[in-house]
Coordinates of C-alpha atoms in Angstrom, one line a residue:
M29 CA 0.0 0.0 0.0
S30 CA 1.6 3.3 -1.2
K31 CA 1.2 6.4 1.0
V32 CA 0.0 9.6 -0.6
T33 CA -0.1 13.0 1.1
I34 CA -2.3 15.6 -0.5
I35 CA -1.7 19.3 0.2
G36 CA -5.1 21.1 0.1
A37 CA -8.6 19.8 0.4
G38 CA -10.2 21.7 -2.5
L39 CA -12.2 19.9 -5.1
G40 CA -9.1 18.6 -6.9
G41 CA -7.5 17.3 -3.7
L42 CA -10.7 15.6 -2.5
F43 CA -11.3 13.9 -5.9
C44 CA -7.7 12.7 -6.0
G45 CA -7.9 11.5 -2.5
A46 CA -11.2 9.7 -3.1
I47 CA -9.9 8.0 -6.3
L48 CA -6.6 6.9 -4.8
A49 CA -8.2 5.7 -1.5
K50 CA -10.7 3.7 -3.5
E51 CA -7.8 2.1 -5.4
G52 CA -5.9 1.1 -2.3
F53 CA -3.6 4.0 -1.5
E54 CA -3.1 5.2 2.1
V55 CA -4.3 8.8 1.7
T56 CA -3.8 11.8 4.0
V57 CA -5.3 15.1 3.0
I58 CA -4.1 18.2 4.8
E59 CA -6.2 21.4 4.7
K60 CA -5.2 24.7 6.3
N61 CA -8.8 25.9 6.8
A62 CA -11.2 24.6 9.4
T63 CA -13.5 23.4 6.6
I64 CA -12.7 21.4 3.5
G65 CA -13.9 21.9 -0.1
G66 CA -12.2 25.0 -1.5
G67 CA -14.8 26.4 -3.8
L68 CA -17.3 23.9 -2.3
Q69 CA -17.0 25.6 1.2
S70 CA -20.1 27.0 2.8
F71 CA -20.5 29.3 5.7
R72 CA -23.2 30.4 8.1
R73 CA -24.4 34.1 8.4
F74 CA -27.7 35.5 9.6
G75 CA -28.9 32.0 10.3
E76 CA -28.5 30.9 6.6
T77 CA -26.0 28.7 4.8
F78 CA -24.2 30.4 1.9
D79 CA -22.0 28.7 -0.7
T80 CA -18.7 30.4 -1.5
G81 CA -18.0 29.2 -5.0
M82 CA -19.7 26.2 -6.7
H83 CA -23.1 27.7 -7.2
V84 CA -24.2 26.0 -10.5
V85 CA -22.7 22.8 -11.8
G86 CA -22.8 20.9 -15.0
G87 CA -22.2 17.2 -15.7
M88 CA -24.1 16.0 -12.7
R89 CA -27.4 14.9 -14.4
P90 CA -27.6 11.1 -14.8
G91 CA -25.2 10.1 -17.6
G92 CA -23.1 13.3 -17.3
N93 CA -19.3 13.0 -17.0
I94 CA -19.0 14.1 -13.4
W95 CA -22.1 12.0 -12.5
R96 CA -20.2 9.0 -13.9
I97 CA -17.2 9.7 -11.8
C98 CA -19.4 9.9 -8.8
R99 CA -21.0 6.6 -9.7
Y100 CA -17.5 5.0 -9.8
L101 CA -16.9 6.5 -6.3
G102 CA -20.4 5.2 -5.1
I103 CA -21.8 8.7 -4.3
E104 CA -23.9 9.6 -7.3
G105 CA -27.2 9.0 -5.6
R106 CA -26.2 10.9 -2.4
A107 CA -25.5 14.3 -3.9
R108 CA -28.2 16.8 -2.9
L109 CA -29.0 18.4 -6.2
M110 CA -31.8 20.3 -7.9
D111 CA -31.9 20.8 -11.7
V112 CA -32.5 24.3 -13.1
D113 CA -35.4 24.8 -15.4
D114 CA -34.9 23.3 -18.9
D115 CA -36.9 26.1 -20.6
C116 CA -34.7 28.7 -18.9
T117 CA -31.3 27.6 -17.7
D118 CA -30.1 31.2 -17.7
S119 CA -31.5 34.6 -18.3
L120 CA -29.5 37.6 -19.5
Y121 CA -30.1 41.4 -19.2
F122 CA -28.1 44.0 -21.0
A123 CA -28.5 47.5 -19.5
E124 CA -27.3 49.1 -22.7
D125 CA -30.7 48.6 -24.4
R126 CA -32.7 47.1 -21.5
R127 CA -33.1 43.9 -23.3
F128 CA -33.7 40.4 -21.8
Y129 CA -32.6 37.1 -23.3
T130 CA -33.5 33.6 -22.2
I131 CA -31.3 30.5 -22.8
A132 CA -33.0 27.1 -22.9
Q133 CA -31.4 23.7 -22.3
G134 CA -30.4 21.4 -25.2
R135 CA -29.2 22.0 -28.8
E136 CA -32.7 22.7 -30.1
G137 CA -33.7 24.7 -27.0
F138 CA -30.6 26.9 -27.2
V139 CA -31.2 27.7 -30.9
E140 CA -34.9 28.3 -30.5
S141 CA -34.6 30.6 -27.5
L142 CA -32.2 32.9 -29.3
A143 CA -33.7 32.6 -32.7
R144 CA -36.8 34.3 -31.4
T145 CA -34.8 37.4 -30.9
F146 CA -32.4 36.9 -33.8
P147 CA -34.6 35.2 -36.5
N148 CA -32.2 35.9 -39.3
E149 CA -29.4 34.2 -37.4
R150 CA -31.0 30.8 -37.0
K151 CA -28.6 29.0 -39.4
G152 CA -25.6 30.7 -37.7
L153 CA -26.9 29.6 -34.3
E154 CA -27.3 26.0 -35.5
R155 CA -23.7 26.0 -36.9
Y156 CA -22.4 27.6 -33.7
V157 CA -24.0 25.0 -31.4
D158 CA -22.9 22.2 -33.5
A159 CA -19.3 23.5 -33.5
V160 CA -19.4 23.9 -29.7
L161 CA -20.7 20.4 -29.2
R162 CA -18.2 19.0 -31.8
I163 CA -15.2 20.4 -29.8
A164 CA -16.5 18.8 -26.7
D165 CA -17.2 15.5 -28.4
H166 CA -13.7 15.3 -29.9
T167 CA -12.2 15.7 -26.4
D168 CA -11.5 12.2 -25.0
L169 CA -11.0 13.3 -21.4
F170 CA -14.2 15.4 -21.3
N171 CA -16.1 12.3 -22.4
L172 CA -14.2 10.0 -20.1
R173 CA -12.9 8.0 -23.1
P174 CA -9.7 6.1 -22.8
S175 CA -7.0 7.8 -24.8
T176 CA -4.5 6.2 -27.1
G177 CA -2.0 9.0 -26.6
R178 CA -1.0 11.2 -23.7
L179 CA -4.0 12.0 -21.6
S180 CA -5.0 15.6 -21.9
L181 CA -7.8 17.9 -22.8
F182 CA -6.4 18.7 -26.2
S183 CA -8.6 17.8 -29.2
G184 CA -7.8 17.3 -32.9
S185 CA -10.5 19.9 -33.8
S186 CA -9.1 22.8 -35.9
D187 CA -11.2 25.2 -33.8
F188 CA -9.8 24.0 -30.5
L189 CA -7.1 26.6 -30.0
M190 CA -8.7 29.4 -31.9
P191 CA -9.4 32.5 -29.8
A192 CA -12.9 32.2 -28.5
T193 CA -13.8 35.7 -29.8
D194 CA -12.8 34.6 -33.3
F195 CA -14.6 31.3 -32.9
I196 CA -17.9 33.0 -32.1
A197 CA -17.3 35.6 -34.9
Q198 CA -17.4 32.8 -37.5
F199 CA -21.1 32.3 -37.0
T200 CA -22.5 35.8 -36.8
T201 CA -21.7 39.4 -37.6
D202 CA -24.3 40.7 -35.2
R203 CA -22.4 42.4 -32.3
R204 CA -25.3 41.8 -29.9
L205 CA -25.5 38.1 -30.6
R206 CA -21.7 37.7 -30.4
A207 CA -21.9 39.2 -26.9
V208 CA -24.9 37.0 -25.9
L209 CA -23.1 33.9 -27.1
A210 CA -20.2 34.9 -24.8
Y211 CA -22.3 35.5 -21.7
M212 CA -20.6 32.8 -19.7
N213 CA -17.3 34.6 -19.9
P214 CA -17.6 35.6 -16.1
L215 CA -17.4 31.9 -15.3
Y216 CA -14.0 31.3 -17.0
G217 CA -12.3 34.7 -17.0
G218 CA -12.1 35.0 -20.7
R219 CA -9.9 37.6 -22.5
P220 CA -10.5 38.8 -26.1
G221 CA -8.1 37.3 -28.6
Q222 CA -6.5 35.1 -25.9
T223 CA -8.9 32.6 -24.3
P224 CA -9.0 29.4 -26.4
A225 CA -12.2 28.3 -28.0
Y226 CA -12.0 24.9 -26.1
V227 CA -12.5 26.7 -22.7
H228 CA -15.6 28.4 -24.0
A229 CA -16.9 25.3 -25.8
I230 CA -16.5 22.8 -23.0
I231 CA -18.1 25.1 -20.4
S232 CA -20.9 26.0 -22.8
T233 CA -21.5 22.3 -23.6
L234 CA -21.9 21.5 -19.9
Y235 CA -24.8 24.0 -19.5
I236 CA -26.3 23.2 -22.9
H237 CA -26.7 19.6 -21.6
G238 CA -28.3 20.9 -18.4
A239 CA -27.2 22.5 -15.1
S240 CA -27.9 21.7 -11.5
R241 CA -27.6 23.4 -8.1
F242 CA -26.6 22.1 -4.7
V243 CA -29.3 22.1 -2.1
G244 CA -28.5 23.0 1.4
G245 CA -24.9 24.0 0.7
S246 CA -22.2 22.7 -1.6
C247 CA -20.2 21.7 1.5
H248 CA -22.3 18.5 1.6
F249 CA -20.6 17.3 -1.7
A250 CA -17.2 17.9 -0.2
D251 CA -18.2 15.8 2.8
L252 CA -19.2 13.0 0.5
L253 CA -15.8 12.9 -1.1
A254 CA -14.2 13.0 2.3
E255 CA -16.3 10.0 3.4
V256 CA -15.0 8.0 0.4
I257 CA -11.5 8.8 1.7
T258 CA -12.1 7.9 5.3
E259 CA -14.2 4.9 4.5
N260 CA -11.3 3.5 2.6
G261 CA -8.8 4.0 5.4
G262 CA -7.7 7.6 4.6
T263 CA -7.5 10.7 6.8
V264 CA -8.6 14.3 6.3
V265 CA -6.8 16.8 8.5
T266 CA -8.2 20.3 8.8
G267 CA -7.1 23.5 10.5
D268 CA -3.4 22.8 10.0
G269 CA -1.9 23.8 6.7
V270 CA 1.5 22.7 5.3
E271 CA 4.1 25.4 6.0
W272 CA 7.3 23.6 4.8
I273 CA 8.2 21.0 2.2
E274 CA 11.6 19.4 2.7
I275 CA 13.2 18.5 -0.7
S276 CA 16.5 16.7 -1.3
N277 CA 17.8 15.8 -4.7
R278 CA 14.5 16.6 -6.3
H279 CA 12.6 14.3 -4.0
I280 CA 10.3 15.3 -1.1
E281 CA 11.5 13.9 2.2
F282 CA 8.6 15.2 4.3
V283 CA 6.1 18.0 4.8
R284 CA 5.6 19.9 8.0
T285 CA 2.5 21.7 9.1
A286 CA 1.9 24.9 11.0
K287 CA 1.2 22.9 14.2
G288 CA 4.5 21.0 13.8
C289 CA 3.2 17.7 12.5
V290 CA 5.4 15.9 10.0
Y291 CA 4.1 13.7 7.2
T292 CA 6.2 11.3 5.1
S293 CA 4.8 9.6 2.1
D294 CA 5.8 7.8 -1.1
H295 CA 4.0 10.4 -3.2
Y296 CA 2.7 14.0 -2.7
I297 CA 0.0 15.9 -4.6
S298 CA -0.5 19.6 -4.4
D299 CA -4.0 21.1 -4.8
I300 CA -2.9 24.7 -4.0
H301 CA -2.0 27.5 -6.4
P302 CA 1.5 26.7 -7.9
C303 CA 2.9 30.1 -6.8
T304 CA 1.7 29.4 -3.3
L305 CA 3.3 25.9 -3.4
L306 CA 6.7 27.3 -4.4
R307 CA 6.8 29.5 -1.4
L308 CA 6.7 26.4 0.9
M309 CA 10.0 25.0 -0.3
D310 CA 13.6 26.0 -0.8
E311 CA 14.0 28.2 -3.9
R312 CA 16.5 25.7 -5.3
A313 CA 13.9 23.0 -5.5
F314 CA 12.9 24.3 -9.0
P315 CA 15.0 26.2 -11.5
K316 CA 14.6 29.9 -11.5
A317 CA 13.3 29.8 -15.0
F318 CA 10.3 27.7 -13.8
R319 CA 9.6 30.0 -10.9
D320 CA 9.8 33.1 -13.1
R321 CA 7.4 31.3 -15.5
M322 CA 4.9 30.7 -12.7
D323 CA 5.0 34.3 -11.6
S324 CA 4.6 35.6 -15.1
I325 CA 1.4 33.7 -16.0
P326 CA -1.5 36.1 -15.6
N327 CA -4.3 34.9 -13.4
A328 CA -8.0 35.1 -14.3
H329 CA -10.0 37.8 -12.6
S330 CA -11.2 37.7 -9.0
A331 CA -14.7 38.6 -7.8
F332 CA -16.7 40.7 -5.3
S333 CA -19.6 38.9 -3.8
L334 CA -22.8 39.7 -1.9
F335 CA -24.4 37.1 0.4
I336 CA -27.9 38.5 1.1
K337 CA -30.5 37.4 3.6
L338 CA -34.0 38.2 2.4
K339 CA -37.0 39.1 4.5
P340 CA -39.4 36.1 4.7
G341 CA -41.9 35.9 1.9
T342 CA -40.8 39.0 0.0
F343 CA -38.9 37.7 -3.0
P344 CA -39.6 34.7 -5.2
Y345 CA -37.3 31.7 -5.7
I346 CA -35.9 31.8 -9.2
N347 CA -34.8 28.4 -10.5
H348 CA -32.2 29.7 -12.9
S349 CA -29.2 32.0 -12.9
E350 CA -29.5 35.6 -14.0
Y351 CA -26.7 37.5 -15.7
Y352 CA -26.5 41.3 -15.7
M353 CA -24.3 43.0 -18.3
T354 CA -23.8 46.7 -18.8
R355 CA -22.7 47.0 -22.4
Y356 CA -22.5 44.4 -25.2
D357 CA -18.9 45.5 -26.1
D358 CA -17.7 44.9 -22.5
V359 CA -18.6 41.2 -22.2
W360 CA -14.9 40.3 -22.6
N361 CA -13.6 43.1 -20.4
F362 CA -14.1 41.9 -16.9
S363 CA -10.3 41.7 -16.2
R364 CA -9.7 45.3 -17.2
T365 CA -9.3 48.1 -14.7
D366 CA -10.0 51.0 -17.2
R367 CA -13.8 50.2 -17.2
P368 CA -16.3 51.4 -14.6
W369 CA -17.2 48.7 -12.1
P370 CA -19.3 46.6 -12.0
L371 CA -19.5 45.6 -15.7
G372 CA -21.9 42.8 -14.7
Y373 CA -22.8 40.2 -12.2
L374 CA -24.3 36.7 -11.7
F375 CA -27.4 36.6 -9.5
M376 CA -29.2 33.5 -8.0
T377 CA -31.5 32.4 -5.3
P378 CA -30.2 29.0 -4.0
P379 CA -32.7 26.2 -3.4
E380 CA -33.6 25.4 0.2
E381 CA -33.6 22.1 2.0
R382 CA -37.0 22.8 3.4
N383 CA -38.5 22.3 -0.1
L384 CA -37.1 18.8 -0.6
H385 CA -39.1 15.7 -1.0
G386 CA -37.7 12.2 -1.6
E387 CA -34.1 11.1 -1.6
G388 CA -31.1 10.9 -3.9
E389 CA -31.9 11.4 -7.6
A390 CA -35.6 11.8 -6.8
L391 CA -34.8 15.3 -5.4
V392 CA -34.1 16.5 -8.9
A393 CA -37.5 15.7 -10.3
S394 CA -39.6 16.5 -7.3
T395 CA -38.2 20.0 -6.7
R396 CA -37.5 21.2 -10.2
H397 CA -40.6 23.5 -10.4
A398 CA -40.8 24.3 -6.7
E399 CA -42.8 27.6 -6.2
C400 CA -41.8 29.3 -3.1
S401 CA -40.2 32.4 -1.8
A402 CA -36.4 32.7 -1.5
T403 CA -34.7 33.3 1.9
K404 CA -31.3 34.3 0.4
A405 CA -29.6 35.5 -2.7
L406 CA -26.0 35.3 -4.0
V407 CA -24.4 37.9 -6.2
T408 CA -21.0 37.5 -7.8
A409 CA -19.4 40.3 -9.8
P410 CA -16.1 39.8 -11.6
M411 CA -13.5 42.2 -10.2
P412 CA -9.8 42.7 -11.1
F413 CA -7.6 42.1 -8.1
E414 CA -6.0 45.5 -8.6
M415 CA -9.2 47.1 -7.3
A416 CA -8.4 45.7 -3.8
A417 CA -4.6 46.0 -4.1
H418 CA -4.5 48.9 -1.7
W419 CA -5.2 46.5 1.2
A420 CA -3.1 43.6 -0.3
G421 CA -0.7 43.7 2.7
T422 CA -3.4 42.8 5.1
T423 CA -4.0 39.1 5.7
T424 CA -6.6 38.9 8.5
P425 CA -10.2 39.0 7.3
G426 CA -12.4 41.3 9.4
H427 CA -9.3 43.4 10.5
R428 CA -8.4 45.4 7.3
G429 CA -9.5 48.8 8.6
H430 CA -12.4 51.2 8.4
D431 CA -11.5 52.4 4.9
Y432 CA -11.6 48.9 3.6
E433 CA -15.1 48.4 5.1
A434 CA -16.2 51.7 3.6
W435 CA -14.9 50.6 0.2
K436 CA -16.8 47.3 0.4
A437 CA -20.0 49.1 1.4
E438 CA -19.6 51.3 -1.6
K439 CA -19.2 48.4 -4.0
A440 CA -22.1 46.5 -2.4
E441 CA -24.3 49.6 -2.9
A442 CA -23.3 49.8 -6.6
L443 CA -24.4 46.1 -7.1
L444 CA -27.6 46.6 -5.2
R445 CA -28.5 49.5 -7.6
Q446 CA -28.0 47.3 -10.6
I447 CA -30.1 44.5 -9.1
E448 CA -32.9 47.1 -8.4
E449 CA -32.8 47.8 -12.2
V450 CA -33.8 44.2 -13.0
H451 CA -35.9 43.6 -9.9
P452 CA -37.6 46.9 -8.8
G453 CA -38.2 46.9 -5.1
F454 CA -35.5 44.3 -4.4
N455 CA -33.8 46.5 -1.8
Q456 CA -36.9 46.5 0.3
C457 CA -36.6 42.7 0.5
V458 CA -33.1 42.8 1.9
E459 CA -32.7 42.0 5.6
A460 CA -28.9 41.8 5.8
V461 CA -25.8 41.7 3.5
N462 CA -22.4 40.1 3.9
T463 CA -19.6 40.9 1.5
A464 CA -16.5 39.2 0.2
S465 CA -13.7 40.8 -1.9
P466 CA -10.8 39.5 -3.9
L467 CA -8.8 39.6 -0.7
T468 CA -11.2 37.2 1.0
I469 CA -10.8 34.8 -1.9
R470 CA -7.0 35.1 -1.8
D471 CA -6.8 34.4 1.9
Y472 CA -9.4 31.7 2.3
Y473 CA -8.5 29.7 -0.9
G474 CA -4.8 30.5 -1.0
A475 CA -5.3 31.6 -4.6
K476 CA -2.8 34.1 -6.0
E477 CA -4.5 37.5 -6.6
G478 CA -7.8 36.0 -5.5
T479 CA -8.3 34.3 -8.9
I480 CA -11.5 32.4 -9.2
C481 CA -10.4 30.5 -12.4
G482 CA -6.7 30.0 -11.9
F483 CA -4.2 30.7 -14.6
S484 CA -5.6 32.6 -17.5
K485 CA -5.3 30.4 -20.7
D486 CA -3.7 32.1 -23.7
C487 CA -4.1 30.4 -27.1
R488 CA -1.2 32.4 -28.4
N489 CA 1.1 30.5 -26.1
I490 CA -0.9 27.6 -24.6
A491 CA 2.2 25.9 -23.3
L492 CA 2.8 28.8 -20.9
S493 CA -0.5 28.4 -19.2
Q494 CA -1.1 24.7 -19.6
L495 CA 0.7 23.4 -16.5
P496 CA 1.5 19.6 -16.5
V497 CA 0.5 17.5 -13.5
V498 CA 4.0 15.9 -13.4
T499 CA 6.8 18.0 -12.0
K500 CA 10.6 17.9 -11.8
I501 CA 10.3 16.7 -8.2
D502 CA 10.1 12.9 -8.7
N503 CA 7.4 12.3 -6.1
L504 CA 5.3 15.5 -6.5
L505 CA 2.3 15.8 -8.7
L506 CA -0.1 18.8 -9.2
T507 CA -3.8 19.0 -9.5
G508 CA -6.5 21.6 -9.4
Q509 CA -7.8 24.5 -11.5
N510 CA -4.4 25.6 -12.8
N511 CA -3.9 22.4 -14.8
N512 CA -6.0 22.0 -17.9
L513 CA -9.4 23.4 -17.1
H514 CA -11.0 25.0 -14.0
G515 CA -14.4 24.6 -12.4
F516 CA -16.6 21.7 -11.2
C517 CA -16.0 19.8 -14.4
G518 CA -12.4 20.7 -15.2
V519 CA -11.0 20.0 -11.8
P520 CA -12.3 16.4 -11.4
L521 CA -11.1 15.6 -15.0
T522 CA -7.6 16.9 -14.0
A523 CA -7.8 14.8 -10.8
I524 CA -8.1 11.7 -13.1
T525 CA -5.0 12.9 -15.0
T526 CA -3.1 13.3 -11.7
C527 CA -4.2 9.9 -10.4
E528 CA -3.3 8.1 -13.6
A529 CA 0.2 9.5 -13.3
L530 CA 0.4 7.0 -10.4
L531 CA -2.0 4.3 -11.6
G532 CA -1.2 4.2 -15.3
T533 CA -2.7 5.8 -18.4
N534 CA -6.4 5.0 -18.8
Y535 CA -6.6 3.0 -15.5
V536 CA -9.2 5.2 -13.9
L537 CA -11.1 5.8 -17.2
N538 CA -11.4 2.1 -17.7
R539 CA -12.7 1.7 -14.2
I540 CA -15.3 4.4 -14.8
L541 CA -16.5 2.6 -17.9

């Protein structure tokens, strides 16, 4: 039985731990925070449970790729999920012309929902959706197909590494429709002329196939993964992060935590930001060129969030996500600091446990059209880290000074004004508001510059931002959102890549089949 120590209990670390524990490894996961999950973490405020990151997920409907991984792990029927409405998976509002758009589930639904507004663009919409689905279909890892070559996300499609902006432009000359087709950009931190088409296509495919939400907090899913680890003899340590990694001759000898605990293993996996990882070891462990490369890769944007407690019975539950955009031409500009903030936000009302009926997969069908009032709302607005850089030297949440609190209150008010534009009277429904800034994300997740999507992918130099899971340290592997693709789909797929570096190419994929 080989021993594996995993640094960080985010989504990638937990999936790696669950897979390797199931396959007979002795697994220890070490997490600096009191709670596990990374973006799956939840917290309590005002008597409510709020999710910090994974608000909407794809691939979890029966037959989906992440659902199939969960079935292999034995937890597919235990995830507490609720499907969003198929006839409106997302709604969009552009303040520039006060126009609303609705996006429906499925290929035909997607085309029909937008063709009602853009009737002359139907053929282009059909070609666009087919091209998006084709990129995803040609990607073995996304479809959990065993690969004959090196396991990666890369596809043979000619569109794969095209800039996403150019990819979309192939199918329409209408500037409004181009912006509408790029509406998911806040979810992946896209940049014009840089973000590869495969990032846009894979994430879009997930939601075209149908999205779901966690009920009662995404932390429950993190707990399920931890149970797989512990039930197979592993250990999950919380509240004690790794502070030093001892390396000799490009080999990890041990890791030491803040509380002085020492862990020795045959293999080590890092689920933390690579730049954070490098600070935990002697600078001679990796060549200076590698360190400089890690520091030079731009990170995707961060975010400013509102966690809102609503007055009872005052605001309806909305079973889809709402996107607010200011101008069509700014849909790709969320990472820029020369634009007025906020350029847009994602708004949702999470489903409540009190509305549940049935168990396991039955929850999805029985609550899909639940009609009730919402008790809380989540608002996430992309924000460049530079906007919070004035307080970057502070590391203790809640103790950053009165000027920081005043700045947060100002930004919260700006978002509430935009929500009022879409939902008149919303402010009268608000009972309490909690805020989180890029600094909150940086300090709780250990993510450089508070990035919510990891390294920003650049199709002009994809090798720069496509970080392999194998390192020059012979017993150190990487996992997480900075390898391949981020998010609830990309991170588990990367976890498979990481685990197969130990188990052998296609080992896990053949087990999932």
